[in-house]
mmCIF file of C-alpha atoms and ligand atoms in Angstrom:
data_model
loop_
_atom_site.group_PDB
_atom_site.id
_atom_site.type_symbol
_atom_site.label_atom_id
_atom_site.label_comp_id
_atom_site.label_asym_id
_atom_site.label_seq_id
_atom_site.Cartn_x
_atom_site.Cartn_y
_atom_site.Cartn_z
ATOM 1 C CA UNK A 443 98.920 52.428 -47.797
ATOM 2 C CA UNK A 444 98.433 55.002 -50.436
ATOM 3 C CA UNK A 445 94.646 55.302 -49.268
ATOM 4 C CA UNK A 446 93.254 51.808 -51.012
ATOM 5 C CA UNK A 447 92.385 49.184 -49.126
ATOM 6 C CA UNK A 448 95.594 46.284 -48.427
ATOM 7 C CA UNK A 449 94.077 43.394 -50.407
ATOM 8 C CA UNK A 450 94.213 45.562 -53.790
ATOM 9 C CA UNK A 451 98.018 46.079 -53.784
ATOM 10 C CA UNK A 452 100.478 44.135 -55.432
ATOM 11 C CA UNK A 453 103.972 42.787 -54.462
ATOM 12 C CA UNK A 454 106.425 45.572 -55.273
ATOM 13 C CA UNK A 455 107.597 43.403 -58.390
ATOM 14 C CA UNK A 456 104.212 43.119 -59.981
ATOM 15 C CA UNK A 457 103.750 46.758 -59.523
ATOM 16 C CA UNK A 458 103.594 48.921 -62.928
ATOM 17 C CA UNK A 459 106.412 50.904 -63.495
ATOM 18 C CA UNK A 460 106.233 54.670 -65.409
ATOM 19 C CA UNK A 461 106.760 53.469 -68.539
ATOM 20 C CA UNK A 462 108.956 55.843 -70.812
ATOM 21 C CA UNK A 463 109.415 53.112 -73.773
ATOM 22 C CA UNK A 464 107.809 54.192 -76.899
ATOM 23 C CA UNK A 465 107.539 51.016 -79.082
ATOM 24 C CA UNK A 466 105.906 49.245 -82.497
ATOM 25 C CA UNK A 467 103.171 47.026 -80.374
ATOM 26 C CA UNK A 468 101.458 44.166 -81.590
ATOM 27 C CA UNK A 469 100.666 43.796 -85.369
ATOM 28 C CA UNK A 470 97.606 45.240 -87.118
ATOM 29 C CA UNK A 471 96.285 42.903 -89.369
ATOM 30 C CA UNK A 472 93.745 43.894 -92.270
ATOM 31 C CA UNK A 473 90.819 41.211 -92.361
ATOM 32 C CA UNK A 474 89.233 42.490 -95.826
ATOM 33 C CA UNK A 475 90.333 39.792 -98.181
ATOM 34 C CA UNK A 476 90.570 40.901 -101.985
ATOM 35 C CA UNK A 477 92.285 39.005 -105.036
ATOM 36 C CA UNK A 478 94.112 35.641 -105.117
ATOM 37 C CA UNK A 479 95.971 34.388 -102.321
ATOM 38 C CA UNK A 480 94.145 36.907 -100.086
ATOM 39 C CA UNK A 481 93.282 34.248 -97.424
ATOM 40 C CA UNK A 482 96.133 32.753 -97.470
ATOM 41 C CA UNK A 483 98.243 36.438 -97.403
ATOM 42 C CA UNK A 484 95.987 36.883 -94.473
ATOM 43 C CA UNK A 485 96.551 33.266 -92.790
ATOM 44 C CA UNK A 486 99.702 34.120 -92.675
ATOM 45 C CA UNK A 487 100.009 37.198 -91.195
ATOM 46 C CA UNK A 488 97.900 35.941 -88.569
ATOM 47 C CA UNK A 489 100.394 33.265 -88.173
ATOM 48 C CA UNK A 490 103.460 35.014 -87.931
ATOM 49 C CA UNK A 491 101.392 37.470 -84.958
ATOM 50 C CA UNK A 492 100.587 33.827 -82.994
ATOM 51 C CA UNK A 493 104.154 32.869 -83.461
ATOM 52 C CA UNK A 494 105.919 36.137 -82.227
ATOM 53 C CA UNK A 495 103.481 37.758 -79.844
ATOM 54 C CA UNK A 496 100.232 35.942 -79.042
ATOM 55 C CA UNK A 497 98.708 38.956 -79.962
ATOM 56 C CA UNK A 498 97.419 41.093 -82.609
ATOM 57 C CA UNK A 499 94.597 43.668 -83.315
ATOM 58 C CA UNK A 500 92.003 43.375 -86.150
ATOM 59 C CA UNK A 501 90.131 45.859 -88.340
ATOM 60 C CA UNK A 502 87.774 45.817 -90.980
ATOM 61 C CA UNK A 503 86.581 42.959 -89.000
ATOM 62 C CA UNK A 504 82.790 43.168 -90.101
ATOM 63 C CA UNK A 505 81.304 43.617 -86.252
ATOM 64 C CA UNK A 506 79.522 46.321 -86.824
ATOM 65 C CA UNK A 507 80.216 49.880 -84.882
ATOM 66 C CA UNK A 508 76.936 50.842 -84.412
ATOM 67 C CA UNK A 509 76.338 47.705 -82.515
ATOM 68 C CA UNK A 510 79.824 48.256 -80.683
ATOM 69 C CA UNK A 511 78.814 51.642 -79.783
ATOM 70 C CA UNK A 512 75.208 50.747 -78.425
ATOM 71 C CA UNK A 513 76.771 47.841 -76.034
ATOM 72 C CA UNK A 514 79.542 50.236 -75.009
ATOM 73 C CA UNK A 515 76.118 52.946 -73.649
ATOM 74 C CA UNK A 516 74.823 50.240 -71.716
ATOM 75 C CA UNK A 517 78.389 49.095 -70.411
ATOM 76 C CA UNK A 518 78.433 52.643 -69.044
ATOM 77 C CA UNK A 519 74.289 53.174 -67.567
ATOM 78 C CA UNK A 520 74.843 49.507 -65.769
ATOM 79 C CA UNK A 521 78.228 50.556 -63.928
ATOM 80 C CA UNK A 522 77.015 54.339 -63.231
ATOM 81 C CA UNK A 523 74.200 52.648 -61.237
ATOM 82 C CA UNK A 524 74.419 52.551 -57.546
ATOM 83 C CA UNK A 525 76.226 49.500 -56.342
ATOM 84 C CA UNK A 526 73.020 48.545 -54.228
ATOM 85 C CA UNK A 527 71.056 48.536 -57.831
ATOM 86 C CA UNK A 528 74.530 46.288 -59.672
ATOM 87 C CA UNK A 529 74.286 43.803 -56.498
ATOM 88 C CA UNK A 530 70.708 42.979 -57.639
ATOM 89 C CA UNK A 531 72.056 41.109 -60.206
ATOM 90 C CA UNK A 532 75.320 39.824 -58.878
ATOM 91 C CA UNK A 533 77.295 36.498 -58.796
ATOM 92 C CA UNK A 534 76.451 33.975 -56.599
ATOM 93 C CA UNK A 535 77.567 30.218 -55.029
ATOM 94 C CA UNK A 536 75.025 28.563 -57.523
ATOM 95 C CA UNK A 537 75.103 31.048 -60.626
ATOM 96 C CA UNK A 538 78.699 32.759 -61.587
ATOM 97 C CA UNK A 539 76.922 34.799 -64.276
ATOM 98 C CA UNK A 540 76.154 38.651 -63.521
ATOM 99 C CA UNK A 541 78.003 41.604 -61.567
ATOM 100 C CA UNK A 542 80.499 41.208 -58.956
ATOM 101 C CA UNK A 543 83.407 43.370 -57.573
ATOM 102 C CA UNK A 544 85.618 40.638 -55.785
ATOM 103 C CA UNK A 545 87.579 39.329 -58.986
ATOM 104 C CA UNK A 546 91.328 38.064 -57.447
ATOM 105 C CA UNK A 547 94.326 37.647 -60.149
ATOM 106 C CA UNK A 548 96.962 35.467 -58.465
ATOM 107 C CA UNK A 549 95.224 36.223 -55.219
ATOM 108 C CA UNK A 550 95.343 40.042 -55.146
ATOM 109 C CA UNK A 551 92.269 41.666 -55.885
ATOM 110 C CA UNK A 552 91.594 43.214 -59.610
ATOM 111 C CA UNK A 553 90.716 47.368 -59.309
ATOM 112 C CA UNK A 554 87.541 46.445 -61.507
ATOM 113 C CA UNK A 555 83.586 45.598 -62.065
ATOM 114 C CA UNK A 556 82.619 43.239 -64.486
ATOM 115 C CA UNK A 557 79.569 41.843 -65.506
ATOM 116 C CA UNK A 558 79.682 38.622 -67.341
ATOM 117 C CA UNK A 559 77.273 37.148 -69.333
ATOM 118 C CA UNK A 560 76.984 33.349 -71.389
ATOM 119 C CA UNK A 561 77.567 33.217 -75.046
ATOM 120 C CA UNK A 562 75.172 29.857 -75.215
ATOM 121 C CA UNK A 563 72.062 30.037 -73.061
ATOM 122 C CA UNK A 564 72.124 27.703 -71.176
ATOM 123 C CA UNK A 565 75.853 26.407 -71.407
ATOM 124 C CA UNK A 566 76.602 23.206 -69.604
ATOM 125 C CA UNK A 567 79.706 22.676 -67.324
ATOM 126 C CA UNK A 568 81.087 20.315 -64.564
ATOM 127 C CA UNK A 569 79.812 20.571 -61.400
ATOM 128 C CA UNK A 570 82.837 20.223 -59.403
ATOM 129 C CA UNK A 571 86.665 19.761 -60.834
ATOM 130 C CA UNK A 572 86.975 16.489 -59.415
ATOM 131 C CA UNK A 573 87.955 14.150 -62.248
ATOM 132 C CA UNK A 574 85.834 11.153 -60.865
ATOM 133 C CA UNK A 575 82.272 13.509 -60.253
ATOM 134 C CA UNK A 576 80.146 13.084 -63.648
ATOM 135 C CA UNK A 577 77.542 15.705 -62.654
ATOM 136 C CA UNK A 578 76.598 18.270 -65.318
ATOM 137 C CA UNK A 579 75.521 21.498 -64.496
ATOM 138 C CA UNK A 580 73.258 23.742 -66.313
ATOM 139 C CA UNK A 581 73.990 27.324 -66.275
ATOM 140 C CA UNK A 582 71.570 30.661 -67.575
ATOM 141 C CA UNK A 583 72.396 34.221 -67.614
ATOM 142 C CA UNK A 584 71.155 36.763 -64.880
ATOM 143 C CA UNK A 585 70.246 39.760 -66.271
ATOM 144 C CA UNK A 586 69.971 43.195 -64.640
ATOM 145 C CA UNK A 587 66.673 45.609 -65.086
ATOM 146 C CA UNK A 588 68.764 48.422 -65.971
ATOM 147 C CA UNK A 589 68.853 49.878 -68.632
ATOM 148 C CA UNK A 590 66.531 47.966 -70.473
ATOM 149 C CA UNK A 591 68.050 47.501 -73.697
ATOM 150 C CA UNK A 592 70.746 46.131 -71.777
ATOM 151 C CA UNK A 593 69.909 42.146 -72.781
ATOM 152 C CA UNK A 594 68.833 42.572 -76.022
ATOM 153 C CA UNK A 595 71.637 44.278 -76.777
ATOM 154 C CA UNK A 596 74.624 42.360 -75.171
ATOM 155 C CA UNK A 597 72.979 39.490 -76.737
ATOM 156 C CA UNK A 598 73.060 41.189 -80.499
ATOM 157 C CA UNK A 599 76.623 42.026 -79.825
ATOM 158 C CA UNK A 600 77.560 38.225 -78.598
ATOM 159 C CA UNK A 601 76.605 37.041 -81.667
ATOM 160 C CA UNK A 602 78.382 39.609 -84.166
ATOM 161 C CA UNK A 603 81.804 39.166 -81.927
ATOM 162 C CA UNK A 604 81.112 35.166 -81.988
ATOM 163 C CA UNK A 605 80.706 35.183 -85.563
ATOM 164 C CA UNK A 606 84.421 37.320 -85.793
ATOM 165 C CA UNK A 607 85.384 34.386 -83.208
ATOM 166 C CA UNK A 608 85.061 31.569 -85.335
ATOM 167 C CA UNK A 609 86.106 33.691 -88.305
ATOM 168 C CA UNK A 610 89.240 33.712 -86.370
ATOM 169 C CA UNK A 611 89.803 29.896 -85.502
ATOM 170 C CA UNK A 612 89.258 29.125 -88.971
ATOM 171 C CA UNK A 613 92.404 31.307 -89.922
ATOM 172 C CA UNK A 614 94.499 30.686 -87.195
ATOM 173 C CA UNK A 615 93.414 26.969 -88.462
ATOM 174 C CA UNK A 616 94.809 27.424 -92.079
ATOM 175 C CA UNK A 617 97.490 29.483 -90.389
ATOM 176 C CA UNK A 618 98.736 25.994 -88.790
ATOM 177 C CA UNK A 619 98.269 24.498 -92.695
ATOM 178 C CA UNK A 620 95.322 22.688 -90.954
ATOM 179 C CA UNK A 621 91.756 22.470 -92.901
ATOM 180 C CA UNK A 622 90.140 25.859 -92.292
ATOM 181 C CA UNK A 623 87.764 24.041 -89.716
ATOM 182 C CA UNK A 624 89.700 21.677 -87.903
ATOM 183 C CA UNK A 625 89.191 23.201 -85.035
ATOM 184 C CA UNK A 626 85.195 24.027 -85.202
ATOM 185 C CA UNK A 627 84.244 20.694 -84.096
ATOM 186 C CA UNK A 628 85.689 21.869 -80.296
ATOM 187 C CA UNK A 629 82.922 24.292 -80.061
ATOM 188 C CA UNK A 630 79.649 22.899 -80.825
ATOM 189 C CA UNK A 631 78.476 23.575 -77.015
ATOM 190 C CA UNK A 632 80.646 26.439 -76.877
ATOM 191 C CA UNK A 633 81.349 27.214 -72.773
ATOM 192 C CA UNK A 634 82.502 30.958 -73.680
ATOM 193 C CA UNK A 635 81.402 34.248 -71.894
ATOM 194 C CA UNK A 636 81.131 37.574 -72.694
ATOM 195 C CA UNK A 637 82.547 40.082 -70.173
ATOM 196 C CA UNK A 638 81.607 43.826 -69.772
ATOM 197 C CA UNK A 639 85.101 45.361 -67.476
ATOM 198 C CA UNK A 640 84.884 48.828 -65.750
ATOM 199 C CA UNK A 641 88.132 49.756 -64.504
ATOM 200 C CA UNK A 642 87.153 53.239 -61.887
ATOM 201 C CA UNK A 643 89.712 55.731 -61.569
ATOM 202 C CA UNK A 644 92.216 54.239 -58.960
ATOM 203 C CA UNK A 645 93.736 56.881 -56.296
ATOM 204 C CA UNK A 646 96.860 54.677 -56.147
ATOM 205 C CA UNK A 647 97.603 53.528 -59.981
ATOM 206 C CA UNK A 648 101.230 52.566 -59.181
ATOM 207 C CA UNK A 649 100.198 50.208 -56.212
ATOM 208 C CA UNK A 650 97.194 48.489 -57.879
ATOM 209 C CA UNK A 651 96.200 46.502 -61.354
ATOM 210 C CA UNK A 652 92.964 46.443 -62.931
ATOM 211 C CA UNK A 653 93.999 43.075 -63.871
ATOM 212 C CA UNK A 654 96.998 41.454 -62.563
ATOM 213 C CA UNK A 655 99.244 39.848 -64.927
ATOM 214 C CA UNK A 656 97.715 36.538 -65.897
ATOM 215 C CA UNK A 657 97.245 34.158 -69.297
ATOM 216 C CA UNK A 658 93.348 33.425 -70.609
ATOM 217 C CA UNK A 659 92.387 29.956 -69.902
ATOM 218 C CA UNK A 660 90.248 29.416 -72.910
ATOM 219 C CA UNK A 661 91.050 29.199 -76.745
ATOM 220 C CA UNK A 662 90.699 32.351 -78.288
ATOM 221 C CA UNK A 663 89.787 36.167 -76.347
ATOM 222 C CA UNK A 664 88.365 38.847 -78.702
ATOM 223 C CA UNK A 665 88.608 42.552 -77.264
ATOM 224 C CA UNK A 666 87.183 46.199 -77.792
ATOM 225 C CA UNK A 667 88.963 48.097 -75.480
ATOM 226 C CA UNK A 668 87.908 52.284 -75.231
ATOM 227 C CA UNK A 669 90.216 54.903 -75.801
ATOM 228 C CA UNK A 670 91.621 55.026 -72.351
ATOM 229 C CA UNK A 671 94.674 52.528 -72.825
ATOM 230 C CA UNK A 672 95.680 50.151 -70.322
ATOM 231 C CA UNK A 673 96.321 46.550 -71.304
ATOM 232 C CA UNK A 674 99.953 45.715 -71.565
ATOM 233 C CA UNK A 675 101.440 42.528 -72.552
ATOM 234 C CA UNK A 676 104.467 40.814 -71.860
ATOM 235 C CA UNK A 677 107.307 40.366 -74.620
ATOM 236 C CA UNK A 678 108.633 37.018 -74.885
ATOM 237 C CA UNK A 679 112.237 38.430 -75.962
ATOM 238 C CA UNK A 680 112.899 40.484 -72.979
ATOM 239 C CA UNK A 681 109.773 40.040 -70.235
ATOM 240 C CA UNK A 682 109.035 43.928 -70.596
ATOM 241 C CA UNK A 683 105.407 44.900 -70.553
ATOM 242 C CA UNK A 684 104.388 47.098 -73.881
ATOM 243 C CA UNK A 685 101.165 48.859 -73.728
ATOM 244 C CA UNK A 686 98.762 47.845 -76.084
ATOM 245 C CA UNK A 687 97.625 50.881 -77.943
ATOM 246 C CA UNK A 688 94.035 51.727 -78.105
ATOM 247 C CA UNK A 689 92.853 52.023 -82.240
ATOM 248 C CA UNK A 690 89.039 53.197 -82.405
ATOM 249 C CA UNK A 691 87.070 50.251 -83.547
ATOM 250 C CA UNK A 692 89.921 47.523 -83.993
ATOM 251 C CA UNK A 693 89.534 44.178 -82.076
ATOM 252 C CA UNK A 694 92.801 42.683 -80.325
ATOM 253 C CA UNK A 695 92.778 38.812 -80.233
ATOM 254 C CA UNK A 696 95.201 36.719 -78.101
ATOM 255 C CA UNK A 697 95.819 33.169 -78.527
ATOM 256 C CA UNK A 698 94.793 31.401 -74.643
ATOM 257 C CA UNK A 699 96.175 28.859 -73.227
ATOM 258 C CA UNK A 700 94.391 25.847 -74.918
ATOM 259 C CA UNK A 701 95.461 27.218 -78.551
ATOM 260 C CA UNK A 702 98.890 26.747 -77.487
ATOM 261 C CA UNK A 703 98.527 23.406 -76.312
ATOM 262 C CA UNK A 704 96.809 22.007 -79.687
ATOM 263 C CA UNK A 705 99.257 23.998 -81.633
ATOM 264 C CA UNK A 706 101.861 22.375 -79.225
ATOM 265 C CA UNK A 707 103.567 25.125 -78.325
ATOM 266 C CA UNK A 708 103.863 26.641 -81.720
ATOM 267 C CA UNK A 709 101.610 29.761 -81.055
ATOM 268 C CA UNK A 710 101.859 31.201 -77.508
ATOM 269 C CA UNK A 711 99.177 32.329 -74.717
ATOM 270 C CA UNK A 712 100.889 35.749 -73.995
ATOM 271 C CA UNK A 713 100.879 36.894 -70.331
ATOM 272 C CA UNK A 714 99.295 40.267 -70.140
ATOM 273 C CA UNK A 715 97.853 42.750 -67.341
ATOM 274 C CA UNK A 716 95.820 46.382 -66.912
ATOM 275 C CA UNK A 717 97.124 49.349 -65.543
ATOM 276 C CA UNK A 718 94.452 51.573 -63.983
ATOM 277 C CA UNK A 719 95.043 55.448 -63.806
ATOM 278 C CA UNK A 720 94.029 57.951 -61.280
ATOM 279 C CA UNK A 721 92.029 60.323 -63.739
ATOM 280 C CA UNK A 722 89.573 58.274 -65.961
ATOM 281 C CA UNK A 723 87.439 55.041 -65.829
ATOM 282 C CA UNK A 724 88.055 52.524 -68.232
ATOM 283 C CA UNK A 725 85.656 50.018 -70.352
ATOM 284 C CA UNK A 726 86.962 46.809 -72.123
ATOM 285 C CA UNK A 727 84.596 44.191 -73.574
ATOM 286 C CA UNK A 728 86.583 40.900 -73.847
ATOM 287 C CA UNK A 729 84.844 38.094 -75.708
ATOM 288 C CA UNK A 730 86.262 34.745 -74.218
ATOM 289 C CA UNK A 731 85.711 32.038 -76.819
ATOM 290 C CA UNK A 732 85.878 28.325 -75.052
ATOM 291 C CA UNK A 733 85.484 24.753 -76.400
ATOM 292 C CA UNK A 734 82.484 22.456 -74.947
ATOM 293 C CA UNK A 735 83.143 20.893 -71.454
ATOM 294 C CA UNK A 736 83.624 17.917 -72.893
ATOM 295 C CA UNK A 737 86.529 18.565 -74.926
ATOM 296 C CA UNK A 738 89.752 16.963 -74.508
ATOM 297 C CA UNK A 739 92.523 18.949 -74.957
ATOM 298 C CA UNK A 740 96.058 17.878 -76.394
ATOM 299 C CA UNK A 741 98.731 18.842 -79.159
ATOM 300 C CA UNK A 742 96.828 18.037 -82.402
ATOM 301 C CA UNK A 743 97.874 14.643 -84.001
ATOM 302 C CA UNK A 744 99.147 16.718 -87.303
ATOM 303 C CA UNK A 745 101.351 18.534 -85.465
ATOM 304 C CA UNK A 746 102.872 16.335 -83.764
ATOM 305 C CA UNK A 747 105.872 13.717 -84.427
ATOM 306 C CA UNK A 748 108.706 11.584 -83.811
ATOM 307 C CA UNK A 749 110.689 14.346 -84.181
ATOM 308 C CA UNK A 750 108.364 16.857 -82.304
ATOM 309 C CA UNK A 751 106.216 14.490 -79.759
ATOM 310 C CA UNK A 752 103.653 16.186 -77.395
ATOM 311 C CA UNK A 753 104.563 19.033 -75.326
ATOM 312 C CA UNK A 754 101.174 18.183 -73.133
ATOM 313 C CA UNK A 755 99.266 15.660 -71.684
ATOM 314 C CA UNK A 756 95.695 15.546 -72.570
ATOM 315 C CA UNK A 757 92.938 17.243 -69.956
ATOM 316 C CA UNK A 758 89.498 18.307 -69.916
ATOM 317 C CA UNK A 759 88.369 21.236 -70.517
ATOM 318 C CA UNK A 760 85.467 21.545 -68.398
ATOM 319 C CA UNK A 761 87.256 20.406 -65.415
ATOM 320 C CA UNK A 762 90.336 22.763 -66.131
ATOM 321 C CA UNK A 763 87.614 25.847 -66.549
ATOM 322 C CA UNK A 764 85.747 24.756 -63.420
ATOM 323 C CA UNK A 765 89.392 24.143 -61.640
ATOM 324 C CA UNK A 766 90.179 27.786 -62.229
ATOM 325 C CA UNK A 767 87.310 29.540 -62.188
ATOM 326 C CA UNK A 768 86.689 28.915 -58.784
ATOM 327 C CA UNK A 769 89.910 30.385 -57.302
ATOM 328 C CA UNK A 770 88.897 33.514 -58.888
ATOM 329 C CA UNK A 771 86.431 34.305 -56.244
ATOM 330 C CA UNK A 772 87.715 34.063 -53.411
ATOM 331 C CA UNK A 773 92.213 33.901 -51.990
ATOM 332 C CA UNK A 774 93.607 30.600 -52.267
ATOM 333 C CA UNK A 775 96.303 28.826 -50.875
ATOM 334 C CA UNK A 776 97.630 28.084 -54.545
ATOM 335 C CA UNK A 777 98.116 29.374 -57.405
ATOM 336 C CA UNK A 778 94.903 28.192 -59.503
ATOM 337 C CA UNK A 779 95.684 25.291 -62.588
ATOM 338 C CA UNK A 780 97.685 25.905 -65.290
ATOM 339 C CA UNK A 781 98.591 23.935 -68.633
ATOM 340 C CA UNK A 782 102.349 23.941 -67.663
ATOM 341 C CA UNK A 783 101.007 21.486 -65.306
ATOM 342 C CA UNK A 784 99.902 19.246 -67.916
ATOM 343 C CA UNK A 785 103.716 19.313 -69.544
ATOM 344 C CA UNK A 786 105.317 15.708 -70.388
ATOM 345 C CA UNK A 787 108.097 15.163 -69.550
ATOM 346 C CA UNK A 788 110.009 14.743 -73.047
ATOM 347 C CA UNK A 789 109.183 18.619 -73.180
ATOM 348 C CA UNK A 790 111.233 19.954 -70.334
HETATM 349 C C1 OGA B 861 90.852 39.876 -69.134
HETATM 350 C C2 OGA B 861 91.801 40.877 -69.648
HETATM 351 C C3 OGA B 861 92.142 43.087 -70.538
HETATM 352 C C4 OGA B 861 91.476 44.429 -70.619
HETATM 353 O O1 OGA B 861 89.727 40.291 -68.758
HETATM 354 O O2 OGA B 861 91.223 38.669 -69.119
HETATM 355 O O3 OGA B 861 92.937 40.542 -69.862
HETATM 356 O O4 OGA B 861 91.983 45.270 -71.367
HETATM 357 N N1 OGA B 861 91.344 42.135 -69.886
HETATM 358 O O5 OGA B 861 90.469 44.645 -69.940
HETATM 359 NI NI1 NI B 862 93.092 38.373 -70.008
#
């Protein structure tokens, strides 16, 4: 069918549709703060994006460009190598860190590469997602030899984007009229990743995603995306998918699924997806910010009343992350964990 192999294409309702729709995407928020109120001016905008789209994009972030640009070169040398050279440093039963080219959304496979990488080195995580198994594993990154520069640099760039990250939570934070870091405590062993995407030309665009449609698991994602356009997101008033429209050095952030919970539903996790093309490769650099394994997660006591009681039951973290990331590897029968499972059942 359409000359790609049968486990990249979609269900014909999940397939992309020419899209003719020109419309005013996500908002574009301003980050330098000048005068009085700035913060709070800025708080709220950020709000008002959580609130209506789960989405915005940032500039005048302070992540440097020069740095963006430099991990963006060796994106590019590390995905031009030959796959035999990528495999060297691929995923594995015991490590998940590193290459790999079998990523399934909802059980059909992505038309991408990634290579993902550890924010904290080593991170600790659950070893299974069994809720009665106590075992902690310790994770490190694999790194490839090629290029070089290619640790150093990812590493430089982890740190700029995590700084931006926790900018972030500390104004979504005020943004809920919550102490700027009421939320900061959730990421002192910070389980996040870093994630270099190479989307290859695809000869069957309208068949295949790059990513099928799909909400992040985690708290926060921060993304440079290239010039190429591709991610599309799904409005909450009408289900259509808008494109998300590349601007040159802006970051877009979307709130993930455990934001939503401890904001109890007041901010959404916004499904979204990536279109591929037939003409030219695309790179996206997602930072995925998670809280430590440990962390329970629930509707935060503030926001919560009589009036307004819990929308979720409380989980873990570690065993949600290690519930889900495992059906990303390979088909399963299921559909992998999500929080609407943890809904009470005042909320319904
Ligand atoms: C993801 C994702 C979007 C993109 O990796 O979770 O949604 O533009 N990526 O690559
Ligand atoms: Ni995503």
């Amino acid at each position: 069918m359409g000359g790609i192999d049968q486990a990249f294409v979609q269900e014909p309702e999940q397939r992309p549709k020419p899209s003719t729709i020109e419309v005013d995407g996500i908002p574009v928020i301003d980050m330098s703060v000048s005068g009085t109120g700035g913060i709070e001016k800025l708080a709220s905008e950020i709000g008002n994006a959580c609130r209506k789209w789960g989405f915005f994009q940032v500039i005048n972030h302070g992540v440097p460009l020069e740095l963006r640009q430099r991990v963006e070169k060796v994106a590019k040398a590390f995905f031009d190598l030959p796959i035999e050279e990528k495999r060297k440093a691929k995923r594995d039963e015991l490590n998940f860190t590193g290459y790999h080219d079998e990523e399934h959304t909802k059980n059909v496979r992505d038309w991408k590469e990634v290579f993902d990488m550890l924010i904290e080195d080593p991170t600790f995580l659950p070893a299974s997602p069994d809720p009665d198994d106590e075992e902690i594993r310790t994770y490190s990154n694999k790194w490839p030899e090629n290029p070089p520069e290619f640790r150093e640099t990812c590493q430089e760039y982890c740190r700029e984007v995590e700084k931006l990250a926790f900018k972030l939570l500390e104004l979504i934070s005020l943004s809920l009229g919550l102490p700027a870091n009421r939320l900061s405590d959730f990421f002192k062993h910070q389980t996040g990743m870093l994630r270099l995407n190479y989307y290859p030309p695809c000869p069957s665009p309208e068949l295949a995603l790059g990513v099928g449609r799909h909400r992040d698991g985690g708290a926060l994602t921060v993304l440079a995306q290239d010039d190429v356009g591709g991610l599309q997101i799904r409005r909450q008033s009408d289900g259509e998918w808008i494109p998300i429209k590349p601007i040159p050095n802006a970051y877009i952030v979307n709130i993930a699924d455990a934001l939503q919970v401890w904001s109890n539903d007041l901010y959404v996790s916004a499904e979204h997806r990536v279109v591929v093309n037939s003409e030219r490769e695309r790179f996206s650099i997602p930072l995925f910010f998670f809280p430590s394994h440990y962390v329970k997660v629930k509707p935060l006591e503030e926001l919560v009343n009589e009036q307004n009681p819990a929308k979720y039951k409380e989980y873990s973290w570690g065993k949600y992350y290690v519930n889900r990331t495992g059906s990303n590897y390979k088909k399963l029968e299921a559909e992998n964990l999500q929080i609407d499972h943890f809904k009470t059942p005042e909320s319904e």
